[in-house]
Coordinates of C-alpha atoms and ligand atoms in Angstrom, one line a residue:
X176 CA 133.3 124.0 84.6
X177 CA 134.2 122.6 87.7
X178 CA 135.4 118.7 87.1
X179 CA 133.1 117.1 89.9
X180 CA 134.2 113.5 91.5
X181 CA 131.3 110.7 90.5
X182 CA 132.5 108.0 91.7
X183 CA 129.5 106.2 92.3
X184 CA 129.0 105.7 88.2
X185 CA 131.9 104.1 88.4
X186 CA 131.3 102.0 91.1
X187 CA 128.4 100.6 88.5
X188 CA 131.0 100.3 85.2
X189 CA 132.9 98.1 87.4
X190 CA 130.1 95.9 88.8
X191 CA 128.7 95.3 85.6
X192 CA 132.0 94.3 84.2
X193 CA 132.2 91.7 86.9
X194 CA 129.0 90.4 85.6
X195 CA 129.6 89.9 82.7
X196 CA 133.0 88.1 83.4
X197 CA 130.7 85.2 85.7
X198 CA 128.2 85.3 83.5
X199 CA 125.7 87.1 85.2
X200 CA 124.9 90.2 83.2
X201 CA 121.2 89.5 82.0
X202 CA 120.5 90.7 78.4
X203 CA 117.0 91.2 76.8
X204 CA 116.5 89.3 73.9
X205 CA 114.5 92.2 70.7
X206 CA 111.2 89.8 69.5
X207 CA 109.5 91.0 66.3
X208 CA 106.6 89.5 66.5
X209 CA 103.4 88.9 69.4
X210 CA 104.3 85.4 71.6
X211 CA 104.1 82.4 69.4
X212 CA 105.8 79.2 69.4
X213 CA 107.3 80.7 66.5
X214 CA 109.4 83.9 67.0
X215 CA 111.1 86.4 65.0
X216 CA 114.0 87.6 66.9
X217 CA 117.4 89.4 65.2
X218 CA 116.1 88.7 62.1
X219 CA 115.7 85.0 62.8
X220 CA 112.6 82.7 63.3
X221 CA 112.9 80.3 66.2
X222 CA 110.9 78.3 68.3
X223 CA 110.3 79.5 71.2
X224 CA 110.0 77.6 75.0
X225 CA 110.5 80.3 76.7
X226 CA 107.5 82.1 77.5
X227 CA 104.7 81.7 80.4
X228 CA 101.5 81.6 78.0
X229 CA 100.3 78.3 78.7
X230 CA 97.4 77.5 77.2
X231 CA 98.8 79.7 74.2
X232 CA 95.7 82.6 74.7
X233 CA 98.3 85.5 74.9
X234 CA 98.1 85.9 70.6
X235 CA 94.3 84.4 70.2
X236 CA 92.2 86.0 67.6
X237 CA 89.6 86.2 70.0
X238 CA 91.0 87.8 72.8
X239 CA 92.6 90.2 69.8
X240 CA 89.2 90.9 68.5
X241 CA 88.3 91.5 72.3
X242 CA 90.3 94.2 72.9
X243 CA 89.2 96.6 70.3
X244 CA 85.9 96.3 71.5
X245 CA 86.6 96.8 74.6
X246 CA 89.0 100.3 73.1
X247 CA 85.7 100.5 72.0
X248 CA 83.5 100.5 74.6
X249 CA 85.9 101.6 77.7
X250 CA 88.1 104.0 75.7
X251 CA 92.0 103.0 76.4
X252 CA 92.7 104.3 79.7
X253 CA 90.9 103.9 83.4
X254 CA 91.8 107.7 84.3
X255 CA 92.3 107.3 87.6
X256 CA 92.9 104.5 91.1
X257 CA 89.9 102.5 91.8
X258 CA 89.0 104.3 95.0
X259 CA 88.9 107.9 93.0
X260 CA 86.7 107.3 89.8
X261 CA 88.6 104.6 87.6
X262 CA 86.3 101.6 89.0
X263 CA 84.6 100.6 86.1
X264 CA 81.4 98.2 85.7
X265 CA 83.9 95.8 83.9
X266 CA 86.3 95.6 86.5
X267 CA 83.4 94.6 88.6
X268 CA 82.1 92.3 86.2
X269 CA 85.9 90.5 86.4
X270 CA 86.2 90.2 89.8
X271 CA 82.5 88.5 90.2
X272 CA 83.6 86.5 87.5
X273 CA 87.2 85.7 88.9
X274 CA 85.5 84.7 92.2
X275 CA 83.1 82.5 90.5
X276 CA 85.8 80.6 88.8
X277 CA 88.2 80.2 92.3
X278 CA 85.1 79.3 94.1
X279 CA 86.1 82.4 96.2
X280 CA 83.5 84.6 98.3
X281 CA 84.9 87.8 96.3
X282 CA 88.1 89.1 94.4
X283 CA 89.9 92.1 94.2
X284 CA 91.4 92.8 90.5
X285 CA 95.6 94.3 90.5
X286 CA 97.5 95.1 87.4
X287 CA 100.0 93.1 88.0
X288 CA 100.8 89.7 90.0
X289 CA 104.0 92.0 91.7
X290 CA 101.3 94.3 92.9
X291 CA 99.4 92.0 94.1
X292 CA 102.3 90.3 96.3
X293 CA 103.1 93.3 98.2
X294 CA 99.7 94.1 99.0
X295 CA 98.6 91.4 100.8
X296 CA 101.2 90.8 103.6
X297 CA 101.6 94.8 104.4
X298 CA 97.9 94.8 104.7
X299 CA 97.6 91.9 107.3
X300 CA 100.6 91.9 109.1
X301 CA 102.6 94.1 111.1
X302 CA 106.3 94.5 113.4
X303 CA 104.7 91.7 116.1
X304 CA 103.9 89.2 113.0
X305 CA 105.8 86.0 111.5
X306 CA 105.8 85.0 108.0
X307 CA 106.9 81.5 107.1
X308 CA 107.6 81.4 103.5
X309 CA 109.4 78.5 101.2
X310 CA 113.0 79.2 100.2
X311 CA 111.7 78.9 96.4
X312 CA 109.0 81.3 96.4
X313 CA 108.5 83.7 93.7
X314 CA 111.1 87.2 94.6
X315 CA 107.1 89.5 94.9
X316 CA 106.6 87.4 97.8
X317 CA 110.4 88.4 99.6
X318 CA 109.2 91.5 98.8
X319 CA 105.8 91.7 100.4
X320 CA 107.2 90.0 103.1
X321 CA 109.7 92.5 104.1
X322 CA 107.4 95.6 103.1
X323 CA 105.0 94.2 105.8
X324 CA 108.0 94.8 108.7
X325 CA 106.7 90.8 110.2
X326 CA 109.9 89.0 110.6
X327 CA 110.7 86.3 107.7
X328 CA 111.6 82.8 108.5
X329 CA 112.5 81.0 105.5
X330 CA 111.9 77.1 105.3
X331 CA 113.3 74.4 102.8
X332 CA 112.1 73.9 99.9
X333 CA 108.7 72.0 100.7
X334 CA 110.5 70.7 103.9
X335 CA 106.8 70.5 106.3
X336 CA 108.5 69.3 109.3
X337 CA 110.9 72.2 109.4
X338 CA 108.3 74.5 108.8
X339 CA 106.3 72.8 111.4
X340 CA 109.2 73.2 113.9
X341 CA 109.1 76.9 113.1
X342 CA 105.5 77.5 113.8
X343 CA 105.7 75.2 116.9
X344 CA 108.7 77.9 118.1
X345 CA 106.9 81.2 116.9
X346 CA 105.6 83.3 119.9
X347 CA 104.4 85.8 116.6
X348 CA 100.9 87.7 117.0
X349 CA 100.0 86.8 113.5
X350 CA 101.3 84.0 111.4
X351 CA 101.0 84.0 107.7
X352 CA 102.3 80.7 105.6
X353 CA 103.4 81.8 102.3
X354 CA 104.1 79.8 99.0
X355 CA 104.3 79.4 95.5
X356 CA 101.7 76.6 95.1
X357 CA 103.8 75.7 91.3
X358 CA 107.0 76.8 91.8
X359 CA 107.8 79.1 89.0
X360 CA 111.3 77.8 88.2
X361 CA 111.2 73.9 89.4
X362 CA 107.5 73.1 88.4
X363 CA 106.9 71.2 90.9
X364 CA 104.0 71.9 93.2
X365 CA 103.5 72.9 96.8
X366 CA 102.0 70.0 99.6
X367 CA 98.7 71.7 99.9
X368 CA 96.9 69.9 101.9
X369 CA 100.0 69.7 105.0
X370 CA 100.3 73.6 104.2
X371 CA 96.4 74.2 105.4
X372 CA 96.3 71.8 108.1
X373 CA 99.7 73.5 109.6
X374 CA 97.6 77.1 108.9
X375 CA 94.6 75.4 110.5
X376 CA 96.9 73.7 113.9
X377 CA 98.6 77.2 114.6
X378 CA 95.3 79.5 113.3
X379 CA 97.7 81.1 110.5
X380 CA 96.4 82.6 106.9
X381 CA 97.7 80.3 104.4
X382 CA 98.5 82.7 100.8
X383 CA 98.9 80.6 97.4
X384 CA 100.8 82.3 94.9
X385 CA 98.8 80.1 92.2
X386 CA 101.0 82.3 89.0
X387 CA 101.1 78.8 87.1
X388 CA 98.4 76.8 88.4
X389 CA 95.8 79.4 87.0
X390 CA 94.6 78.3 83.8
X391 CA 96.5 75.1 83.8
X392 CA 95.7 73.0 86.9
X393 CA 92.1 71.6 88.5
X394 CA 88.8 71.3 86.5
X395 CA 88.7 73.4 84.3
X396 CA 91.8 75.3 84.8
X397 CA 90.3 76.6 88.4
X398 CA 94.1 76.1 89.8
X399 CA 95.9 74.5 92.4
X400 CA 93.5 74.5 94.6
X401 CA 91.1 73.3 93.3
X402 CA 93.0 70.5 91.9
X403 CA 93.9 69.5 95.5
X404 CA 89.9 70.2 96.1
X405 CA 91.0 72.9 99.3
X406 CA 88.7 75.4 100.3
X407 CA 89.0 77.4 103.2
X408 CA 88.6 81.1 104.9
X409 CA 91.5 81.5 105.9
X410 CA 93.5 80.5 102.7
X411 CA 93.8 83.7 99.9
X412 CA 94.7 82.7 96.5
X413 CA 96.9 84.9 94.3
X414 CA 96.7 84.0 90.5
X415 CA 98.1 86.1 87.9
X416 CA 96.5 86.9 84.6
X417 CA 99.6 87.0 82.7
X418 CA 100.5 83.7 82.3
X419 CA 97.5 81.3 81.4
X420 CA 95.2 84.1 81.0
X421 CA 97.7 85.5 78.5
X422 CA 97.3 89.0 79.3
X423 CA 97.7 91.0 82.3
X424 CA 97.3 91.6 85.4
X425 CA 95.9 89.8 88.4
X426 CA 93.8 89.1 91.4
X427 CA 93.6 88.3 95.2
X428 CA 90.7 85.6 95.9
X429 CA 89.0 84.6 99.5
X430 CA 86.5 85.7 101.8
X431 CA 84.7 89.0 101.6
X432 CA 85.9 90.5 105.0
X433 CA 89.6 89.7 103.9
X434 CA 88.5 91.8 99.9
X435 CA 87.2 94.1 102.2
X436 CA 90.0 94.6 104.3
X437 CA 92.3 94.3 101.2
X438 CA 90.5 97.4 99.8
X439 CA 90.8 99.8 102.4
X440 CA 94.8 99.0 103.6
X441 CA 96.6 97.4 100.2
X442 CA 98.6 100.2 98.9
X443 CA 99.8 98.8 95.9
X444 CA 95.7 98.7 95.3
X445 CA 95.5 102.3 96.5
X446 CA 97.8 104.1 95.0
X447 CA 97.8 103.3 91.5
X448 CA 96.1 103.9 88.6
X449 CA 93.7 101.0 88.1
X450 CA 94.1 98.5 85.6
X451 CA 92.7 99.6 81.5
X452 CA 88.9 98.7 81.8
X453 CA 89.9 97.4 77.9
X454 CA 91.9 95.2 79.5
X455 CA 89.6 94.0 82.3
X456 CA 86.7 93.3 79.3
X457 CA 89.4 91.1 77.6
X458 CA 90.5 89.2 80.7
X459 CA 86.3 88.4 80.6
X460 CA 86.9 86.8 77.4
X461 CA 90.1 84.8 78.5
X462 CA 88.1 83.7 81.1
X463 CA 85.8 82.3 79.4
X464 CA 88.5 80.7 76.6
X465 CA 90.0 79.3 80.0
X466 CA 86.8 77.6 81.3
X467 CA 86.4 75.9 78.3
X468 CA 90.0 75.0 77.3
X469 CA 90.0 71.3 78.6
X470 CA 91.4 69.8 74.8
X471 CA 94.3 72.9 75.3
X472 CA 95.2 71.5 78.6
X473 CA 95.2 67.8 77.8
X474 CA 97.3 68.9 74.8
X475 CA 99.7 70.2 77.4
X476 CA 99.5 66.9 79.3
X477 CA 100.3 65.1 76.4
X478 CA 103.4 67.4 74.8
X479 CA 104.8 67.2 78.7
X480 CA 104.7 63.7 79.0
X481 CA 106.2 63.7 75.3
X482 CA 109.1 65.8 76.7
X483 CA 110.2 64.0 79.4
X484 CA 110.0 60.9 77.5
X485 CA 112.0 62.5 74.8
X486 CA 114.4 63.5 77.5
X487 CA 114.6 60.1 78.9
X488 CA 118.4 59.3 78.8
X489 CA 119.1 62.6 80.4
X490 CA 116.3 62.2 83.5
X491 CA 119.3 63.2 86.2
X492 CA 118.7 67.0 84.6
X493 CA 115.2 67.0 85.1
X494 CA 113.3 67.9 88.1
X495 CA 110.2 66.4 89.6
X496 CA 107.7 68.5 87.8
X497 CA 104.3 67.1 86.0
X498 CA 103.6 70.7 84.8
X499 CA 104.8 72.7 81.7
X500 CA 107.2 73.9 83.7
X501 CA 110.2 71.6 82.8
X502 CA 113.5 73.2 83.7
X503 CA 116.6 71.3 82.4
X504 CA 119.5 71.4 85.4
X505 CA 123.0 72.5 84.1
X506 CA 124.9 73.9 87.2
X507 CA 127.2 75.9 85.8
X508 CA 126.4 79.6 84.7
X509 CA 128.7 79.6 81.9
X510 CA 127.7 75.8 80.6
X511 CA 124.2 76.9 80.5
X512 CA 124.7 80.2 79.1
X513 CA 126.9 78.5 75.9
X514 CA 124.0 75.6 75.6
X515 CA 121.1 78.2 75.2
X516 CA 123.2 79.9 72.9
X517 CA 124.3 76.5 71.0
X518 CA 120.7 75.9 71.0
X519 CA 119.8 79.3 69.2
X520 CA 122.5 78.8 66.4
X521 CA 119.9 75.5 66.1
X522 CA 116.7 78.0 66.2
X523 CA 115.6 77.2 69.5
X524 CA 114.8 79.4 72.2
X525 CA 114.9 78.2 75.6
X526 CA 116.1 80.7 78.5
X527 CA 118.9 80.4 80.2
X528 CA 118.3 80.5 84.2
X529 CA 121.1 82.1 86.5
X530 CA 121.3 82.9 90.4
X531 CA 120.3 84.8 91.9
X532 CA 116.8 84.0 90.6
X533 CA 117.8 80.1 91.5
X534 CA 119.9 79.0 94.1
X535 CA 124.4 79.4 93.3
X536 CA 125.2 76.3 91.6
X537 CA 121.8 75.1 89.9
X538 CA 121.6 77.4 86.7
X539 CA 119.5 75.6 84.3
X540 CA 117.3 76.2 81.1
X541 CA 113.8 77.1 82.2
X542 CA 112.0 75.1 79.3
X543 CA 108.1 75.7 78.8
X544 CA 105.7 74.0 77.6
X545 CA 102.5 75.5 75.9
X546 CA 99.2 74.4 74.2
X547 CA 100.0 76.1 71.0
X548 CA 103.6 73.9 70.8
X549 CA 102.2 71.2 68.3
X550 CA 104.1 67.5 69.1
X551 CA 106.9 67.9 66.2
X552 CA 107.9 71.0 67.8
X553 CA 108.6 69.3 70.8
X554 CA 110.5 66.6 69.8
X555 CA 112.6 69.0 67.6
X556 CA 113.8 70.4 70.9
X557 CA 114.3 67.1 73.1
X558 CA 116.5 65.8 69.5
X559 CA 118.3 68.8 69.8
X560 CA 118.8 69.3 73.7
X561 CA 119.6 65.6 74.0
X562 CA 123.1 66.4 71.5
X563 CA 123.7 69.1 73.3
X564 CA 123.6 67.9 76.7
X565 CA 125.5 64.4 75.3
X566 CA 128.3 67.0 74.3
X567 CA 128.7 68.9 77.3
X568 CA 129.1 65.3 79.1
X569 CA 132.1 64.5 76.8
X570 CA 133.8 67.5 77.7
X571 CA 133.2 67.6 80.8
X572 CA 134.2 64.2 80.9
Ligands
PLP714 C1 105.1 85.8 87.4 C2 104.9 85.6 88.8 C3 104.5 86.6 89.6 C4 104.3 88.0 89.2 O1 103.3 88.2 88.3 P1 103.2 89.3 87.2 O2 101.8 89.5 86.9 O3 104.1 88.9 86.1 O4 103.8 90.6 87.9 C5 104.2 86.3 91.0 N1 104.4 85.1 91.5 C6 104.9 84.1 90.7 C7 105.1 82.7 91.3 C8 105.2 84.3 89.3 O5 105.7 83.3 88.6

């Protein structure tokens, strides 16, 4: 046989050897059991701050129960994309309800929050459009921005003057303002308000990426916005049902002409095969669990404010985040790296957070906070982090 040059394999050995000598190859970490605070994982039990299931739904007997019923009822599959036959009453039922809950004219259900994020700019925008989007938002959003062909014009992190400047200097047909409204690895929380009053002044859509606001923020979990108490046409919410929800999926809120519109042009929507109806009868359940989960979310409150307390003496690290959200600033790739892993040999789980998914220089452990973390568990971790951290500043030192 012929020995045939592939070079390009080894163009990839070498790249991934390079990773791994900065620390920057990525590993999955095998669980054996559903998300819990608890977690079996190589043959271990540790507790776990690492995932996004805020309000602690993603294992509840409830929403367990919920989906063999809806197996049940819906079989396990849709069969098809919404637009062909795999539209089910139940996926009807969820967006009315979804709506309902955002305060939204209508909704429009994807399987997944990345799906949603490169719908909605391809859909609106084109090669003669401008979207203004935070340096911090979520990677989906990048994407959807540079699937829609608009040109991208990045502005610091929460910086409203400098993206004021921008909009003032944009000669762009359409203008879309994009952001995370919590940002998914700081916590902290978009300036609302000056966002839709910069969309109102230059008659831009304003989209909220609301992934960890769903669930957790406003009355009754309604979000970000309507813990700010915005409303508007031209604003379209994103939330994801993954997180808070503690299943899957997501949705697109806002007015029924912009659904509409969404329908007909998203292709992410299009083109797939819609989400299990199963899955949309369960996601009616969490929904429910969500609208009434006001003691889960003052439990939240309370084990967030214990954390930062607990964390006191090493504030520097923290960021300015009053969400369950609570990243823990390192710097160094390699430090962090050996402190999540110094933290495991301990039985606790907290990920370790590595450019290029935050900016060079600002690696950190992305710790999170859920309703189903009981107090004690949460002062294990800030006895434990705060050693940690108290040896690294010796050597360092
Ligand atoms: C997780 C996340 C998404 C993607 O949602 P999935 O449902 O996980 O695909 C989008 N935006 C933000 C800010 C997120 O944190």
């Amino acid at each position: 046989m012929p020995n045939t040059e592939f070079k390009l394999l080894d163009k990839l050995r070498e790249a991934l050897a390079e990773a791994d000598a900065s620390s920057m190859r990525r590993h999955r970490k095998l669980t054996q059991s559903p998300c819990a605070p608890q977690v079996e994982t190589a043959g271990r039990r540790v507790l776990a701050f690492a995932s996004n299931d805020y309000l602690g739904l993603a294992n509840h007997p409830q929403l367990v129960e919920a989906a063999a019923d809806g197996a049940r009822r819906w079989g396990v599959g849709a069969g098809a994309s919404h637009l062909v036959s795999g539209h089910s009453a139940v996926h009807e039922a969820l967006e009315d309800e979804l709506a309902r809950f955002v305060g939204c004219e209508a909704a429009l259900v994807f399987s997944t929050g990345y799906m949603a994020n490169i719908a909605v700019m391809p859909a609106l925008l084109g090669r003669n459009d401008e979207v203004f989007a935070d340096r911090l938002n979520h990677a989906s959003l990048i994407d959807g921005a540079l699937l829609s062909r608009a040109a991208l014009s990045r502005y610091a992190h929460n910086d409203m003057e400098a993206l004021a400047d921008m909009l003032d200097a944009s000669s762009a047909q359409n203008k879309l303002i994009v952001t995370d409204a919590v940002f998914s690895m700081d916590g902290d929380i978009a300036p609302l308000p000056r966002l839709l009053e910069l969309a109102e002044q230059h008659d831009a859509w304003l989209l909220v990426d609301d992934a960890h606001g769903f669930g957790v923020l406003g009355p009754q979990g309604r979000g970000s916005l309507a813990a700010a108490g915005l409303r508007a046409e031209r604003i379209i919410l994103m939330g994801t049902l993954g997180k808070a929800a503690g299943v899957a999926g997501a949705f697109v809120a806002g007015s029924r002409t912009l659904i509409e519109w969404l329908l007909q042009r998203s292709r992410s929507y299009i083109f797939t095969t819609a989400m299990p109806p199963m899955m949309a009868h369960v996601l009616l359940n969490a929904l429910a669990l969500i609208e009434n989960a006001d003691d889960r979310r003052q439990h939240l409150r309370t084990l967030i404010a214990c954390f930062r307390d607990g964390m006191a003496s090493h504030a520097q690290r923290l960021m300015p985040s009053n969400t369950p959200i609570q990243p823990v600033v390192i710097g160094d790739n390699a430090a962090t790296v050996d402190i999540a892993a110094a933290l495991l040999e301990r039985d606790i789980w907290t990920p370790a957070i590595r450019p290029p998914t935050v900016p060079k220089g600002s690696a950190r452990l992305r710790i999170s906070l859920s309703a189903a973390h009981s107090l004690a568990q949460v002062e294990q971790l800030t006895a434990a982090l705060g050693e940690q951290l108290a040896s690294l500043s010796t050597t360092q030192g």
